[in-house]
Structures are given as structure tokens and as C-alpha cells.
CSV table of C-alpha atoms in Angstrom, one decimal:
chain,number,residue,atom,x,y,z
I,71,MET,CA,152.3,154.7,199.5
I,72,CYS,CA,153.1,156.4,196.3
I,73,ASN,CA,156.8,157.4,196.3
I,74,LEU,CA,157.7,157.4,192.8
I,75,TYR,CA,155.9,159.1,189.7
I,76,SER,CA,156.6,160.6,186.4
I,77,MET,CA,155.8,163.7,184.6
I,78,THR,CA,156.8,163.9,181.0
I,79,SER,CA,154.3,166.0,179.4
I,80,SER,CA,155.2,169.4,177.7
I,81,GLN,CA,154.8,172.7,179.4
I,82,ALA,CA,152.3,173.6,176.3
I,83,ALA,CA,150.4,170.3,177.2
I,84,ILE,CA,149.9,171.4,180.9
I,85,THR,CA,149.1,174.9,180.1
I,86,ASN,CA,146.1,174.0,177.5
I,87,LEU,CA,144.4,171.6,180.3
I,88,VAL,CA,144.7,173.9,183.2
I,89,LYS,CA,144.8,177.5,181.5
I,90,LEU,CA,147.9,178.8,183.3
I,91,TRP,CA,148.6,182.3,184.0
I,92,ARG,CA,152.2,182.1,184.9
I,93,ASP,CA,155.0,179.3,184.3
I,94,ASP,CA,157.9,180.0,186.5
I,95,THR,CA,159.6,176.4,185.8
I,96,GLY,CA,161.8,177.8,183.1
I,97,ASN,CA,162.6,175.3,180.3
I,98,LEU,CA,161.0,172.3,182.1
I,99,PRO,CA,162.6,168.8,181.3
I,100,SER,CA,161.0,165.6,181.1
I,101,LEU,CA,160.7,164.0,184.3
I,102,PRO,CA,160.6,160.1,183.8
I,103,ALA,CA,161.3,159.3,187.8
I,104,ILE,CA,160.4,161.7,190.6
I,105,TYR,CA,161.3,160.5,194.0
I,106,PRO,CA,160.6,161.9,197.5
I,107,ASP,CA,162.3,165.3,198.0
I,108,TYR,CA,162.8,165.7,194.2
I,109,PRO,CA,161.8,169.3,192.5
I,110,ALA,CA,158.5,168.7,190.5
I,111,PRO,CA,156.4,170.9,188.8
I,112,VAL,CA,152.9,172.1,190.8
I,113,ILE,CA,150.3,174.3,189.9
I,114,THR,CA,148.7,176.8,192.5
I,115,GLN,CA,145.6,179.3,192.4
I,116,GLU,CA,147.0,182.8,192.7
I,117,PRO,CA,144.6,185.9,192.9
I,118,GLU,CA,145.4,186.6,189.2
I,119,GLY,CA,145.3,183.1,188.0
I,120,ARG,CA,147.2,179.7,188.1
I,121,ALA,CA,150.7,179.6,188.3
I,122,LEU,CA,153.4,176.6,187.6
I,123,ARG,CA,156.3,176.5,189.8
I,124,MET,CA,158.8,173.8,191.2
I,125,MET,CA,158.6,172.6,194.7
I,126,ARG,CA,160.4,169.8,196.7
I,127,TRP,CA,158.1,166.8,197.1
I,128,GLY,CA,157.5,166.2,200.9
I,129,MET,CA,155.2,168.3,203.3
I,130,PRO,CA,156.6,169.2,206.9
I,131,SER,CA,156.4,166.0,209.1
I,132,PRO,CA,154.3,166.1,212.5
I,133,ALA,CA,156.2,167.1,215.4
I,134,PHE,CA,155.8,163.5,217.0
I,135,VAL,CA,157.5,162.1,214.0
I,136,LEU,CA,160.6,164.3,214.4
I,137,LYS,CA,161.4,163.3,218.0
I,138,GLY,CA,165.2,162.5,218.2
I,139,LYS,CA,165.9,163.2,214.6
I,140,LYS,CA,168.1,166.0,213.2
I,141,THR,CA,166.4,166.2,209.8
I,142,ASP,CA,162.9,166.3,208.3
I,143,LYS,CA,162.6,164.5,204.7
I,144,GLY,CA,158.8,165.4,204.7
I,145,VAL,CA,155.6,163.4,204.2
I,146,THR,CA,154.7,162.6,200.5
I,147,ASN,CA,151.4,161.3,201.1
I,148,VAL,CA,148.6,162.7,203.2
I,149,ARG,CA,145.4,160.3,204.0
I,150,ASN,CA,144.2,161.7,207.5
I,151,THR,CA,142.8,165.3,206.6
I,152,ALA,CA,141.1,165.5,210.0
I,153,SER,CA,144.3,165.9,211.5
I,154,PRO,CA,145.1,169.3,212.8
I,155,HIS,CA,148.6,169.2,211.3
I,156,TRP,CA,147.0,168.9,207.8
I,157,ARG,CA,143.9,170.8,208.5
I,158,ARG,CA,145.9,174.3,208.6
I,159,TRP,CA,146.9,173.8,205.0
I,160,LEU,CA,143.6,172.6,203.4
I,161,GLY,CA,142.2,176.1,202.8
I,162,PRO,CA,142.3,177.1,199.0
I,163,ALA,CA,145.7,179.4,199.5
I,164,ASN,CA,147.6,176.1,200.2
I,165,ARG,CA,145.9,173.7,197.7
I,166,CYS,CA,147.5,172.6,194.5
I,167,VAL,CA,147.5,170.1,191.8
I,168,VAL,CA,150.7,168.1,190.5
I,169,PRO,CA,150.7,167.1,187.0
I,170,PHE,CA,151.8,163.5,186.3
I,171,THR,CA,151.7,160.9,183.4
I,172,SER,CA,152.2,157.7,185.5
I,173,PHE,CA,152.8,156.8,189.3
I,174,SER,CA,154.1,153.5,190.8
I,175,GLU,CA,152.9,151.5,193.9
I,176,PHE,CA,155.5,148.8,195.1
I,177,GLY,CA,154.1,145.4,194.5
I,178,LYS,CA,153.9,142.5,192.1
I,179,VAL,CA,151.8,141.4,189.3
I,180,ASP,CA,150.6,137.9,188.6
I,181,GLY,CA,153.0,136.3,191.0
I,182,GLY,CA,156.1,137.9,189.8
I,183,ARG,CA,158.9,139.6,191.6
I,184,PRO,CA,158.3,142.7,194.1
I,185,GLY,CA,159.1,145.9,192.5
I,186,PRO,CA,157.5,149.0,191.2
I,187,VAL,CA,154.1,148.7,189.6
I,188,TRP,CA,153.2,151.5,187.2
I,189,PHE,CA,149.9,152.8,186.6
I,190,GLY,CA,148.8,155.3,183.6
I,191,PRO,CA,145.8,157.0,182.4
I,192,THR,CA,143.6,155.3,179.9
I,193,GLY,CA,141.9,157.3,176.8
I,194,GLU,CA,143.5,160.4,175.0
I,195,GLN,CA,144.3,162.7,177.8
I,196,ARG,CA,147.6,161.5,178.8
I,197,THR,CA,148.5,164.0,181.7
I,198,LEU,CA,146.6,163.7,184.9
I,199,PHE,CA,146.7,165.5,188.2
I,200,PHE,CA,147.2,164.6,191.9
I,201,ALA,CA,145.2,166.7,194.6
I,202,GLY,CA,147.7,168.0,196.6
I,203,ILE,CA,148.6,170.7,199.3
I,204,TRP,CA,151.9,173.0,199.9
I,205,THR,CA,153.5,175.3,202.0
I,206,GLU,CA,156.6,177.4,202.4
I,207,TRP,CA,158.6,175.8,205.1
I,208,THR,CA,161.9,176.3,206.9
I,209,SER,CA,163.6,173.1,208.2
I,210,VAL,CA,166.6,170.9,207.8
I,211,ARG,CA,166.0,168.7,204.9
I,212,THR,CA,169.5,166.9,204.8
I,213,LEU,CA,172.5,167.7,207.0
I,214,LYS,CA,174.5,168.9,203.9
I,215,GLU,CA,172.3,171.4,203.0
I,216,GLY,CA,171.4,172.9,206.6
I,217,GLU,CA,168.4,174.9,207.2
I,218,THR,CA,166.8,176.1,204.1
I,219,THR,CA,163.4,177.4,203.2
I,220,ASN,CA,161.6,175.7,200.4
I,221,ASP,CA,158.0,175.4,198.8
I,222,LEU,CA,157.1,171.9,199.9
I,223,PHE,CA,154.0,169.8,198.5
I,224,ALA,CA,152.5,166.4,199.1
I,225,PHE,CA,149.4,164.8,197.7
I,226,LEU,CA,146.0,163.3,199.2
I,227,THR,CA,145.5,159.5,199.3
I,228,VAL,CA,142.5,157.4,199.6
I,229,GLU,CA,141.4,153.9,199.5
I,230,PRO,CA,142.3,152.3,196.2
I,231,ASN,CA,140.4,151.5,193.1
I,232,ASN,CA,140.1,148.1,191.6
I,233,ILE,CA,142.8,148.6,189.5
I,234,VAL,CA,145.5,149.6,192.2
I,235,GLY,CA,144.0,147.5,194.9
I,236,PRO,CA,145.4,144.3,193.9
I,237,ILE,CA,148.8,145.8,193.7
I,238,HIS,CA,148.7,147.9,196.8
I,239,PRO,CA,145.5,147.4,199.0
I,240,LYS,CA,146.3,150.4,201.4
I,241,ALA,CA,145.8,153.3,199.4
I,242,MET,CA,146.3,155.2,196.2
I,243,PRO,CA,146.6,159.0,195.3
I,244,VAL,CA,143.5,161.2,195.0
I,245,VAL,CA,143.8,161.7,191.1
I,246,LEU,CA,141.8,164.5,189.1
I,247,ARG,CA,141.3,164.7,185.4
I,248,SER,CA,138.6,167.2,184.2
I,249,GLN,CA,138.9,170.9,184.4
I,250,GLU,CA,135.9,171.2,186.7
I,251,ALA,CA,137.6,168.7,189.3
I,252,ILE,CA,140.9,170.7,189.1
I,253,ALA,CA,138.8,174.1,189.8
I,254,HIS,CA,136.9,172.7,192.3
I,255,TRP,CA,139.9,171.5,194.2
I,256,LEU,CA,141.6,174.7,193.9
I,257,THR,CA,139.0,177.0,194.9
I,258,ALA,CA,135.9,175.3,196.7
I,259,PRO,CA,135.3,175.7,200.6
I,260,VAL,CA,137.2,172.8,202.4
I,261,ASP,CA,134.3,170.4,203.0
I,262,GLU,CA,133.3,170.5,199.3
I,263,ALA,CA,136.8,170.3,198.1
I,264,LEU,CA,137.6,166.9,200.3
I,265,LYS,CA,134.7,165.5,198.5
I,266,LEU,CA,137.1,164.7,196.0
I,267,GLN,CA,139.1,162.5,198.2
I,268,ARG,CA,137.7,159.3,196.6
I,269,PRO,CA,139.0,156.6,194.4
I,270,PHE,CA,139.6,157.4,190.8
I,271,PRO,CA,137.3,155.4,188.7
I,272,ASP,CA,138.6,152.0,187.6
I,273,ASP,CA,138.3,152.4,183.8
I,274,GLY,CA,140.5,155.6,184.1
I,275,LEU,CA,143.7,153.9,184.9
I,276,GLU,CA,145.6,150.6,183.7
I,277,VAL,CA,148.7,149.0,184.6
I,278,ILE,CA,151.7,149.7,182.4
I,279,GLU,CA,155.0,148.1,181.8
I,280,ASP,CA,157.0,151.2,182.2
I,281,PRO,CA,156.4,154.9,183.1
I,282,ILE,CA,155.2,157.0,180.6
């Protein structure tokens, strides 16, 4: 389960890759460590074009998970897209892409001590995108905040490729790189869009020492 990633690209770099129509993030800082429930930049498809805005990481949890709990910290990774809980948010209006520059999985390299292992893109394009879903939701994220209404997001996962698998054999995020893949995820019918829920090519990622 990916519960830590980084996004250190400039707003100009993101704009050039996805052809933004609107940027609502203000002066977006470098984000070398994004954890669950942190705010992060997310791109949605609006009728007029693509918009970049900040959302909190963690979609609403299924009802059975919340039994006996006073807060909902959210679900960061979504695998079972056949679940009715998730299918209501799989239409184009609730799809998004999440820019990142590296992500981590907990594990160990070459028999070393367990800890975050970072993965970054190969090649010249340093910004990649998670295929995600989002919604506006009212809930109690923390007792201190009480009930709040937020834009929330999570990204899809899939079986790992041969780069991530030795570290985390259960899953990896669904990663998009090309403008065609981004457009397909944001606009295609559900069954067509879900064909992108597949492992990223092995030659597109590498293990790196630190987040970038």
C-alpha cells in the first residue's frame, strides 16, 4: 500500500504536460513528503478544461469499516473497482490524475533494514501521474476538526511490476505517463478507462535512494 509520495515539480511543468485550463493551487510549494490526509494537487476534467486544485488524500471509507469509529481517516488506495462503494465514483466526473515525482512502498532492499523504498521515473519526463478518483464529502476526519466538508481523492492500485514487486508484492499504484493515457483516464467510458488499471512498464520506474 502506497502511503507516502512526493510531488516536487513546478506548476509550469505540470501545466505543460496536461494543458491546464485553470490552476486553483496558488503558490504551490515543493512537496517532498505527502502522507495520508495531507493536502495535495489533483487534476480534474471540468467542462471548460482541466483544473488543478488541492484535495485531501483519502476517499470516504466503506460503511463496514467505520462501525464503532468516531472518525473516518479515509482510504488512500483503491483496488477493487467492482465494489459498489467505489463504482459510484468511477465516472468521468469523479476521475482525476494526481501528479507525483516519486512514491514509496514499505520494504527492504538487498536484505537491508525495513523502511520506505522509493521509486522514481526513468527517462527525461520527471513528472508522472496516478490514476485517481475524487469526491466532495462531509465527514469527521479528526475529532479536533469535527465535521468538515472536503474534496477527497485516492488512486487506483494494481498488481506490481517487476520493479516494485520484489519490495512490495501485493500492489502498486496505477501510473500514467503519456498525454493520451491521461486523456483516456479522464474522459473515456468506465469500462474503457479501467483498462488502464494495469502495472506500469518495468523500464519506466527505478529504485532510488531518496525522494525526488
